[in-house]
C-alpha positions in Angstrom: 0.0 0.0 0.0 2.8 2.4 0.9 4.5 1.6 -2.3 1.3 2.4 -4.2 0.8 5.7 -2.4 4.4 6.6 -3.2 3.9 5.9 -6.9 0.6 7.8 -7.0 2.3 10.8 -5.3 5.1 10.9 -7.8 2.6 10.5 -10.7 0.5 13.4 -9.4 3.5 15.6 -8.9 4.8 14.9 -12.4 1.3 15.5 -13.9 1.1 18.9 -12.4 4.6 20.1 -13.3 3.8 23.9 -13.1 2.5 23.8 -9.5 5.1 21.3 -8.4 7.9 23.5 -9.8 6.5 26.6 -8.2 6.3 24.9 -4.8 9.8 23.3 -5.0 11.4 26.5 -6.3 9.7 28.7 -3.7 10.4 26.4 -0.8 14.0 25.7 -2.0 14.8 29.5 -2.1 13.1 30.0 1.3 14.9 27.1 2.9 18.3 28.3 1.5 17.7 31.9 2.7 16.4 30.7 6.1 19.4 28.4 6.6 21.9 31.2 6.0 20.1 33.7 8.3 19.6 31.0 11.0 23.4 30.2 10.9 24.2 33.9 11.2 21.9 34.3 14.2 23.3 31.0 15.7 26.9 32.4 15.2 26.0 35.5 17.2 24.2 33.5 20.0 27.2 31.2 20.4 29.8 33.9 21.0 32.4 32.7 23.5 30.7 29.3 23.9 34.1 27.5 23.5 35.3 29.1 26.8 35.1 26.2 29.3 34.8 28.5 32.3 32.6 31.2 30.7 30.1 31.0 33.6 32.8 31.9 36.0 34.5 34.6 33.9 33.5 38.3 34.3 34.6 41.6 32.8 35.1 44.3 35.4 33.8 47.7 34.8 32.6 50.9 36.6 29.1 52.2 36.8 29.3 56.0 37.5 26.2 58.0 38.4 27.1 61.4 36.9 24.6 64.1 37.9 23.3 64.4 34.3 23.5 60.7 33.3 24.8 57.2 34.1 28.2 56.3 32.5 29.7 52.9 32.1 33.5 52.7 32.1 34.9 49.5 30.8 38.6 50.6 30.7 40.3 50.5 34.0 43.6 51.7 35.5 46.7 49.6 36.0 46.7 49.3 39.8 43.1 47.9 39.9 43.9 44.3 39.1 46.7 43.8 41.7 44.6 45.5 44.3 41.6 43.2 43.6 43.7 40.1 43.8 45.2 41.2 47.1 42.0 42.3 48.7 39.9 39.4 47.5 42.4 36.6 47.2 39.9 33.9 48.3 37.2 35.0 45.9 39.2 35.8 42.8 40.9 32.6 41.4 42.5 34.3 38.4 42.7 37.9 37.0 44.2 39.5 33.9 44.6 42.8 32.3 44.4 43.1 28.5 45.5 46.0 26.3 45.7 45.7 22.5 48.3 47.2 20.3 50.3 46.6 17.2 53.8 45.4 16.7 56.1 44.6 13.7 57.9 41.2 13.7 61.3 41.3 12.1 62.6 37.8 11.5 65.4 37.5 9.0 64.1 38.7 5.7 60.5 38.6 6.9 58.6 41.7 8.2 55.1 41.0 9.5 52.7 43.5 11.1 50.6 41.8 13.8 48.3 42.7 16.7 49.6 42.0 20.1 47.8 41.6 23.5 49.6 42.6 26.7 48.2 40.4 29.4 49.0 38.9 32.8 50.2 35.4 33.4 46.6 34.2 34.4 45.3 34.9 30.8 46.0 31.3 29.6 44.4 29.9 32.8 41.2 31.9 32.4 40.5 31.6 28.7 40.2 28.2 27.0 42.6 28.7 24.1 44.0 25.2 23.5 47.8 25.1 23.7 49.3 23.2 20.8 52.8 23.5 22.2 54.0 24.7 25.6 52.5 24.7 29.1 49.7 27.2 29.7 50.5 27.4 33.4 54.0 28.7 32.9 54.1 30.0 29.3 53.8 33.7 30.4 55.7 33.5 33.7 58.7 35.3 32.2 58.6 38.9 31.2 60.6 38.1 28.0 58.1 35.4 26.9 55.8 35.6 24.0 53.0 33.1 23.0 51.8 32.9 19.4 48.7 31.5 17.8 49.2 28.9 15.1 48.7 31.3 12.2 51.3 33.8 13.4 53.7 31.0 14.3 53.4 29.6 10.7 54.0 33.1 9.2 57.2 33.4 11.1 58.6 29.9 11.3 56.8 28.1 8.6 56.7 24.4 9.6 59.5 24.6 12.2 58.8 24.2 15.9 58.8 27.8 17.2 59.0 27.0 21.0 62.3 28.1 22.4 63.2 30.2 19.4 63.7 34.0 19.5 61.6 36.6 17.7 62.6 40.2 17.1 59.9 42.7 17.7 60.0 46.3 16.4 58.2 48.8 18.8 58.2 52.0 16.7 62.0 51.8 15.9 63.0 50.0 19.2 63.8 46.4 18.4 63.7 43.9 21.3 64.1 40.1 21.5 61.6 37.7 23.1 61.5 33.9 23.4 58.5 31.9 22.1 57.2 29.7 25.0 53.9 28.5 23.5 51.7 28.1 20.5 47.9 28.0 20.8 44.9 27.6 18.5 43.6 30.7 16.8 40.6 32.2 18.5 37.3 31.3 16.7 35.6 34.1 14.7 32.9 34.3 17.4 35.3 35.1 20.2 35.3 38.3 22.2 39.0 37.9 23.0 41.7 37.8 20.3 44.9 35.9 20.7 47.3 36.7 17.8 50.3 37.3 20.1 50.4 37.4 23.9 53.1 39.1 26.0 53.3 40.1 29.7 51.4 43.3 30.6 54.6 44.8 32.0 56.0 45.2 28.5 53.2 47.6 27.6 54.7 51.0 26.9 52.2 52.8 29.2 52.9 50.4 32.1 55.8 52.2 33.7 54.1 55.6 33.9 50.7 54.3 34.8 51.3 51.5 37.3 50.6 53.8 40.3 48.0 56.0 38.6 44.4 55.2 39.6 43.0 57.7 37.0 44.7 56.4 33.9 42.2 54.1 32.3 43.2 52.3 29.1 42.8 48.5 29.4 40.3 45.7 30.1 40.2 43.6 33.2 38.8 40.0 33.4 38.5 37.9 36.5 37.6 34.2 37.1 35.8 33.7 40.4 36.3 30.7 42.7 33.8 27.9 42.1 31.7 28.5 45.2 31.6 32.3 45.0 28.2 33.9 44.1 29.0 36.7 41.8 26.1 39.0 42.8 27.0 38.8 46.5 30.7 39.3 45.6 29.7 42.3 43.4 28.0 43.9 46.4 31.1 43.4 48.5 33.2 45.4 46.0 31.6 48.5 47.5 34.4 48.4 50.1 37.0 48.3 47.4 35.7 51.5 45.6 35.3 53.3 48.9 38.9 52.4 49.8 40.6 53.4 46.5 38.2 55.9 45.0 37.1 57.8 48.0 38.0 61.2 46.6 36.1 60.5 43.4 33.0 59.4 45.3 33.0 62.4 47.5 33.3 64.7 44.5 30.5 63.0 42.7 28.2 63.5 45.7 29.2 67.2 45.8 28.4 67.5 42.1 24.8 66.3 42.9 25.1 62.6 41.8 22.3 60.5 43.1 23.0 57.0 44.6 21.7 53.9 42.8 19.6 51.1 44.2 22.7 49.9 46.2 23.4 53.4 47.6 26.5 53.9 45.4 27.4 56.7 43.1 30.5 54.9 41.8 30.4 51.1 41.8 32.6 48.3 40.5 30.5 45.8 38.6 31.0 42.4 37.0 29.6 41.6 33.5 29.2 37.8 33.0 31.0 36.6 29.9 27.8 35.0 28.4 26.3 38.5 28.4 29.3 40.4 27.0 28.4 40.1 23.3 25.0 41.7 23.8 26.0 44.4 26.3 26.8 47.6 24.3 27.5 49.6 27.5 30.4 47.5 28.8 30.8 44.5 26.4 33.5 45.9 24.2 33.9 46.8 20.6 32.4 43.6 19.3 29.2 43.8 21.2 26.0 44.2 19.3 22.3 44.8 20.1 20.7 41.5 21.1 17.8 42.5 18.8 20.0 41.8 15.8 20.1 38.0 15.8 16.4 37.9 16.8 15.6 40.1 13.8 17.5 37.6 11.6 15.5 34.7 13.0 12.2 36.6 12.5 13.2 37.4 8.9 14.1 33.8 8.2 10.8 32.7 9.7 8.8 35.2 7.6 10.5 34.0 4.4 9.6 30.4 5.3 6.1 31.5 6.3 5.5 33.1 2.8 6.7 29.9 1.1 4.4 27.8 3.3 1.5 30.1 2.5 2.1 29.6 -1.2 2.2 25.8 -0.6 -1.0 25.8 1.4 -2.9 28.1 -1.0 -1.9 26.0 -4.0 -2.8 22.8 -2.3 -6.2 24.0 -1.3 -6.8 25.5 -4.8 -5.8 22.2 -6.4 -8.1 20.3 -4.2 -11.0 21.0 -6.6 -9.3 19.1 -9.4 -8.7 16.1 -7.2 -12.2 16.1 -5.5 -13.4 13.0 -7.4 -10.3 11.1 -6.6 -10.9 11.7 -2.9 -14.6 10.7 -3.3 -13.7 7.5 -5.1 -11.1 6.6 -2.5 -13.7 7.1 0.3 -16.3 5.1 -1.6 -13.9 2.2 -1.9 -13.3 2.2 1.9 -10.3 4.5 2.4 -10.1 5.9 5.9 -9.7 9.6 6.6 -6.2 8.9 8.1 -5.2 7.2 4.8 -6.3 10.1 2.7 -4.5 12.5 5.0 -1.4 10.3 4.8 -1.6 10.2 1.0 -1.8 14.0 0.6 0.7 14.7 3.4 3.1 12.3 1.8 3.0 14.3 -1.4 3.7 17.4 0.6 6.6 15.6 2.4 8.2 14.6 -0.9 8.1 18.2 -2.1 9.5 19.5 1.2 12.3 17.0 1.4 13.3 17.9 -2.2 13.1 21.6 -1.4 15.1 21.2 1.8 17.8 19.3 0.0 18.0 21.9 -2.8 17.9 24.7 -0.2 20.8 23.1 1.7 22.8 23.0 -1.5 21.9 26.6 -2.3 23.0 27.7 1.2 26.3 25.9 0.9 27.0 27.2 -2.7 26.1 30.8 -1.9 27.8 30.9 1.5 31.0 32.7 0.2 29.0 35.3 -1.7 26.7 35.7 1.4 29.8 36.2 3.7 31.2 38.8 1.3 27.9 40.7 0.8 26.8 40.7 4.5 30.3 40.6 6.1 29.6 37.3 7.9 31.9 34.5 9.0 29.9 31.4 8.2 31.7 28.2 7.2 30.5 24.7 6.1 31.5 23.5 9.6 28.7 25.7 11.0 26.2 23.9 8.8 27.5 20.4 9.8 27.4 21.1 13.6 25.2 18.5 15.4 23.3 21.2 17.2 22.5 23.1 14.0 21.5 19.8 12.3 19.1 18.9 15.0 17.5 22.4 15.1 17.2 22.4 11.3 15.6 19.0 11.3 13.1 20.0 13.9 12.3 23.1 11.9 11.9 21.1 8.8 9.4 18.7 10.4 7.3 21.5 11.8 7.2 23.3 8.4 6.2 20.0 6.7 3.5 19.4 9.2 2.1 22.9 8.8 2.5 23.2 5.0 1.3 19.7 4.2 -0.9 18.9 7.1 -3.6 21.5 6.8 -4.4 21.0 3.1 -4.4 17.2 3.7 -7.0 17.6 6.5 -9.1 20.0 4.3 -9.2 17.5 1.4 -10.0 14.6 3.7 -13.2 16.4 4.9 -14.8 16.4 1.5 -18.3 14.8 1.5 -18.2 11.6 -0.5 -21.8 11.8 -1.9 -21.5 15.5 -2.9 -18.1 14.8 -4.5 -19.3 11.9 -6.7 -22.3 14.0 -7.8 -19.9 16.7 -9.0 -21.3 19.3 -6.6 -18.2 19.8 -4.4 -16.8 23.2 -4.2 -14.3 24.9 -2.0 -16.1 26.3 1.1 -16.3 29.9 1.9 -14.2 29.2 4.9 -11.4 27.9 2.7 -11.7 30.9 0.5 -11.5 33.1 3.6 -8.3 31.3 4.7 -6.8 31.7 1.3 -7.5 35.4 1.3 -6.1 35.8 4.8 -2.9 34.0 3.8 -2.5 36.3 0.8 -3.0 39.3 3.1 -0.4 37.9 5.4 2.1 37.4 2.6 1.8 41.0 1.3 1.7 42.4 4.8 5.1 40.9 5.4 6.4 42.1 2.1 5.2 45.7 2.7 6.6 45.6 6.2 10.0 44.7 4.9 9.9 47.2 2.1 9.0 50.0 4.5 11.8 49.0 6.9 14.3 48.9 4.1 13.3 52.4 2.9 13.6 53.9 6.4 16.9 52.3 7.1 18.2 53.6 3.7 16.8 57.0 4.5 18.6 57.1 7.9 21.9 55.9 6.5 21.7 58.5 3.7 20.9 61.1 6.4 24.0 60.1 8.4 26.2 60.2 5.3 25.1 63.7 4.2 24.9 65.4 7.6 27.5 68.2 7.9 30.2 66.9 10.3 32.0 70.1 10.8 35.3 69.1 9.2 36.7 68.6 5.7 35.9 65.0 4.7 36.6 65.0 0.9 40.1 66.5 0.7 41.8 64.9 3.7 43.4 61.5 3.8 44.5 59.6 6.9 47.4 57.2 7.0 48.1 54.8 9.9 51.7 55.2 11.0 52.3 51.5 11.7 54.8 50.0 14.1 58.1 50.3 12.3 59.0 53.9 13.1 57.8 56.2 15.9 54.9 58.3 14.7 56.4 61.7 15.4 59.5 60.8 13.3 57.2 59.7 10.4 55.3 63.0 10.6 58.4 65.2 10.5 60.0 63.2 7.7 56.8 63.5 5.5 56.5 67.2 6.3 60.0 67.8 5.1 59.8 65.4 2.1 56.5 66.8 0.8 57.0 70.5 1.8 57.3 71.7 -1.8 54.6 69.4 -3.3 52.0 71.8 -4.8 48.9 69.5 -4.5 49.5 69.2 -0.7 48.0 72.0 1.5 49.1 70.8 4.9 50.2 67.8 7.0 49.5 67.0 10.6 49.0 64.0 12.9 47.0 62.7 15.9 46.8 59.6 18.1 43.2 58.8 17.1 41.7 58.5 13.6 38.5 60.1 12.3 36.0 57.2 11.8 37.4 53.8 10.9 40.3 53.7 8.4 41.8 50.7 6.6 43.5 49.4 9.7 40.1 48.9 11.3 41.1 50.6 14.5 38.6 52.6 16.5 39.0 53.8 20.1 38.8 56.9 22.3 40.6 58.4 25.2 38.7 59.9 28.2 40.2 62.1 30.9 38.7 62.9 34.3 39.9 65.7 36.5 38.7 67.8 39.4 38.8 71.5 39.4 37.2 74.1 41.7 35.3 71.4 43.6 33.8 69.8 40.5 34.5 66.7 38.4 34.9 67.1 34.7 35.2 64.4 31.9 36.5 65.1 28.5 37.6 63.2 25.4 41.3 63.6 24.8 43.1 63.9 21.5 46.8 64.1 21.1 47.6 66.3 18.0 50.4 68.1 16.2 50.7 71.5 14.6 48.3 72.4 11.8 45.6 69.9 13.0 42.8 72.5 12.9 44.0 73.8 9.5 44.3 70.4 7.9 40.9 69.1 9.0 39.2 72.3 8.2 37.9 72.9 11.8 36.5 76.3 12.6 38.2 78.3 15.3 35.7 80.4 17.2 38.2 81.9 19.6 42.0 82.0 20.1 44.4 80.0 17.9 45.7 76.5 17.3 49.1 75.2 18.5 52.0 77.2 17.0 55.7 76.8 16.7 56.0 80.4 17.7 54.9 79.5 21.3 57.3 76.8 22.7 55.2 76.5 25.8 52.3 75.0 23.7 54.0 71.6 23.8 53.6 71.3 27.6 51.3 73.9 28.9 48.5 74.6 26.3 45.3 72.9 25.2 42.5 73.6 22.7 38.9 72.7 23.6 35.6 72.6 21.7 32.4 74.6 22.5 30.8 71.8 24.5 33.9 71.7 26.8 33.6 75.4 27.3 29.9 75.0 28.3 30.9 72.4 30.8 33.6 74.5 32.3 31.3 77.5 32.4 33.7 80.0 31.1 32.4 83.1 29.2 35.8 84.0 28.0 37.8 80.7 28.0 41.1 82.0 26.3 43.8 82.0 29.0 41.8 80.0 31.5 43.2 76.8 33.1 42.2 73.2 32.7 43.5 70.9 35.5 45.0 68.2 33.2 48.4 66.7 33.6 50.4 68.0 36.6 49.4 70.5 39.2 50.1 73.5 36.9 47.5 72.2 34.3 47.0 73.4 30.8 46.0 76.9 29.5 43.3 77.2 26.9 44.7 78.9 23.8 41.9 78.1 21.3 38.3 77.0 21.0 37.0 75.1 18.0 33.4 74.9 16.8 31.7 71.6 17.8 32.2 68.9 15.2 31.3 65.2 15.0 34.5 63.4 15.9 32.4 60.3 16.7 29.5 58.4 15.0 26.2 60.3 14.7 24.8 57.7 17.0 26.3 59.8 19.8 25.8 63.5 20.7 28.8 65.8 20.5 30.8 65.5 23.7 33.5 67.6 25.3 36.9 67.2 23.7 40.3 68.6 24.7 43.3 68.7 22.3 46.8 68.3 23.7 50.0 68.7 21.8 51.1 65.1 21.2 49.8 64.2 24.7 50.4 60.8 26.3 49.9 58.7 23.2 52.0 60.4 20.5 51.1 60.2 16.8 49.4 57.1 15.3 47.9 58.7 12.2 49.1 61.2 9.6 46.5 63.5 8.0 47.2 65.1 4.7 45.0 67.9 3.2 45.0 67.9 -0.6 44.0 70.6 -3.1 40.6 70.0 -4.9 40.8 67.8 -8.0 43.9 66.1 -6.8 45.0 63.4 -9.2 45.6 59.8 -8.0 49.3 60.3 -8.7 49.5 62.5 -5.6 48.3 59.6 -3.4 51.1 57.5 -4.9 53.6 60.3 -4.3 52.6 60.4 -0.6 53.0 56.6 -0.5 56.5 56.8 -1.9 57.5 59.3 0.8 55.9 57.0 3.5 57.8 54.0 2.1 61.1 55.8 2.4 60.7 56.2 6.2 58.8 53.0 6.8 59.7 50.6 3.9 58.5 47.4 5.7 55.1 48.8 6.7 51.9 48.7 4.7 50.7 52.0 3.2 47.0 52.3 3.9 45.6 55.7 2.9 41.9 56.5 3.1 39.8 59.7 2.7 37.9 60.8 5.7 34.5 60.4 4.0 35.4 56.7 3.6 36.3 56.5 7.3 33.1 58.1 8.5 31.0 55.9 6.2 32.7 52.8 7.7 31.2 53.7 11.1 27.8 52.6 9.8 28.7 49.2 8.4 26.3 47.4 10.9 23.4 49.6 9.7 24.4 48.9 6.1 24.5 45.2 6.7 21.1 45.3 8.3 19.6 47.3 5.4 21.1 44.8 2.9 19.6 41.8 4.8 16.2 43.4 5.1 16.3 44.6 1.5 17.2 41.1 0.3 14.5 39.6 2.4 11.9 42.1 1.1 12.9 41.3 -2.5 12.6 37.6 -1.8 9.2 37.9 -0.1 7.9 39.9 -3.1 9.2 37.2 -5.5 7.7 34.4 -3.5 4.4 36.2 -3.0 4.2 36.9 -6.7 4.9 33.2 -7.5 2.0 32.2 -5.2 -0.3 34.9 -6.5 0.5 33.9 -10.1 -0.4 30.3 -9.4 -3.6 31.2 -7.5 -4.7 33.6 -10.2 -4.1 30.9 -12.8 -6.3 28.4 -10.9 -9.0 31.0 -10.2 -9.2 32.0 -13.9 -9.5 28.3 -14.8 -12.4 27.9 -12.4 -14.2 31.0 -13.7 -13.8 30.2 -17.4 -17.5 29.7 -18.1 -18.4 32.8 -16.1 -16.0 34.9 -18.2 -17.5 33.4 -21.4 -21.1 34.3 -20.4 -20.0 37.8 -19.4 -18.4 38.3 -22.8 -21.4 37.0 -24.6 -23.6 39.5 -22.6 -21.3 42.4 -23.8 -18.6 42.8 -21.1 -15.5 44.5 -22.4 -12.0 43.2 -21.9 -11.1 46.2 -19.5 -14.2 45.5 -17.5 -13.4 41.8 -17.2 -9.8 42.5 -16.2 -11.0 45.0 -13.5 -13.5 42.5 -12.2 -11.0 39.6 -12.0 -8.3 41.7 -10.4 -10.5 43.5 -7.9 -10.3 40.8 -5.2 -6.6 40.8 -5.2 -6.3 44.6 -5.1 -8.6 44.6 -2.0 -6.4 42.1 -0.3 -3.2 44.1 -1.0 -4.9 47.3 0.3 -5.8 45.4 3.5 -2.2 44.3 3.8 -1.1 47.9 3.4 -3.4 49.0 6.3 -2.0 46.2 8.5 1.7 46.6 7.7 2.0 50.4 7.9 1.4 50.9 11.6 3.5 47.9 12.5 6.4 49.2 10.3 6.1 52.6 11.9 6.2 51.2 15.4 9.3 49.0 14.8 11.3 51.7 12.9 10.5 54.3 15.4 12.0 52.1 18.1 15.0 51.3 16.0 15.8 54.9 15.0 15.8 56.0 18.7 19.3 54.6 19.0 20.6 57.5 16.9 21.3 60.9 18.6 20.8 62.4 15.1 18.1 60.9 13.0 15.8 61.5 10.1 12.1 61.8 10.2 9.8 58.9 9.4 7.6 60.4 6.7 4.3 59.2 5.3 5.6 58.8 1.7 7.8 55.9 2.8 4.8 53.8 3.6 2.9 55.1 0.6 5.8 54.1 -1.7 6.0 50.6 -0.1 2.3 50.1 -0.6 2.3 51.4 -4.2 5.2 49.1 -5.0 3.4 46.1 -3.6 0.2 47.0 -5.3 1.8 47.5 -8.7 3.6 44.2 -8.4 0.5 42.4 -7.4 -1.5 44.0 -10.2 1.1 43.1 -12.8 1.2 39.5 -11.6 -2.6 39.1 -11.6 -3.3 41.2 -14.7 -1.4 38.8 -17.0 -3.7 36.0 -16.2 -6.8 38.3 -16.1 -6.1 39.7 -19.6 -5.4 36.2 -20.9 -8.7 34.9 -19.5 -10.6 38.0 -20.8 -9.2 37.5 -24.3 -10.3 33.9 -24.6 -12.9 32.9 -27.2 -16.2 32.6 -25.3 -17.3 29.7 -27.6 -14.5 27.5 -26.4 -15.2 28.4 -22.7 -18.9 27.6 -23.0 -18.5 24.2 -24.7 -20.1 21.4 -22.7 -17.8 18.8 -21.2 
């Protein structure tokens, strides 16, 4: 019997090739898309899962109740970690500081630029990076030790065993030797912690000057608590630690009007569990994202599958009319309801299993293009993971039951007598369900189109918003690790002094936006003055910075070679900083930065967006080459500068740093790079909207085809009675137009609600205007009309004689 059912199923599927093809193609595309989106969401949800002790690992950060807002400070000072280990030796099992930097490896003829992490010896005990060579318990005990990951080790030593060998590291012109004491596996792509090269924290250039400073915050701190320690209770006990070491800061915050939190603290040391790091944007680090993002991916993948399932259900119900007599005959010959359900569900299962297989092949084939387009890190190994396989299998079974089960049950309910008399027809309830499903399809499509348009509108707004500096004529160049930044700047100034296309050259420790080196960070200073605490972003700059970037001076001057004291005693601030200080005439006033003498304000620049437009403009203070020297060179070019000028600058750079990579980028490129996440989201939503429209149209086309076939005689009678072709087309299309209009009314308020919540994350944002929803609705309506009209016109043009012939 089962063999017979299988043969009949294949025969029916082959007989109705058009509908079978539409179902298989639609479901295959939907499965392929859903698999890729599901894998991306799974990738985000499994961040740091490889860490064996992740439930006992915590990132340490400060929560500071400023009078005007709550701030979260994830960068801590050098003495914090030793003090924590001393004061809580029983509770803290391991602790490590981490600061990231760059270094140049000089090994024989090889020169390699790599990232390096300065860490404490406990690093390899806390984090589960599998050691391929060496002992993790002692690998970082010596200050002259270095641990490499497998990729870096292969770059330097090829296939030779690196343990015990010496590597030469170039720290901006200062070459030092270190001994390789271990090789570890490279960190997975979904790891919050990188492990290219590890070296003891004491080798960090800032260590010597900062080891006793409690207000110099520049690195991360991670702790692993002892097994029986409850982290919430321990976190409350940290109150004594902050009161002991930050007493002055706490008193000052209270004087400034800061209000205590629910624990009665204005400054509190907190612990962020590692499983929560990736989705905590306040203290989770540079790789943290909004937790809504992976859920949005899952919702989109579910919506795409839902539309494909709706197509399948609608076509199955519509086709039930053509198989009504088959069902009646089976019932008359004694077939049970369960057998009929099994027969029809079996046909659905065959279609689904074929589509699922093709969808898996599509996902695997398109994975490289998907990774490139959406900047993802998926691999075939992700797809072959047992957990992923089980989840996909469960999802497949649920979809098959829904898509195939409901039509099978509907067909099995046909009345045997009515069917054999030829009086069976699809019930009004079935027609209502079909209409509801079409409305659902187009509601989803319109929702995604609306969201895409608003995301595009916001990104376009961000790109075209005046930022207050020259974006189009200034290039930034990372200095690299081969030569100290100040020397590179002076060499290039002298070398390019007579080049006519170059207006000016300067340098700074922080880039504008994100350049080709991918670096992005900020420096924040806190200081007390006249009984009040101030916080300001800090920027170390060189001469001509204001001129080169095209900033506007509203008072005073920029740093000048004519005033030697500018190097040690001067600063420039922006308008927001002046407002915080409360000075009406700031020129000549003091700022308590650095030593007890402080800095004198010599200039005020107009506020400009030195950060992403997600953030409001904050206070910033410019210091002459401050604590962090020069990491980026900025070159202002004349308008219409030819490409040869960029090459000329590159030649000058290569003379001073021949073994470093030349990576110039214009500032408008850098600022656009700040919105890669938003662009990625818009691309995903746009792709999903396009896919839902295509799938909806495929289903609508098939439904229209079947409905026209069922109304052939009605159309013939109307033509005989004088109905014109336009009248018939309007009549046949009217139902579908009504359904799309209903979908517009449902999708519009939902899209507005979702996008209004999303856009609140931006300090500067565009307005959500009515025309966006109108355009989305018109697009969906035109596409639906075009899809249906083809069949309507074809039916209206048929010869009525043929349609009225008796069977």
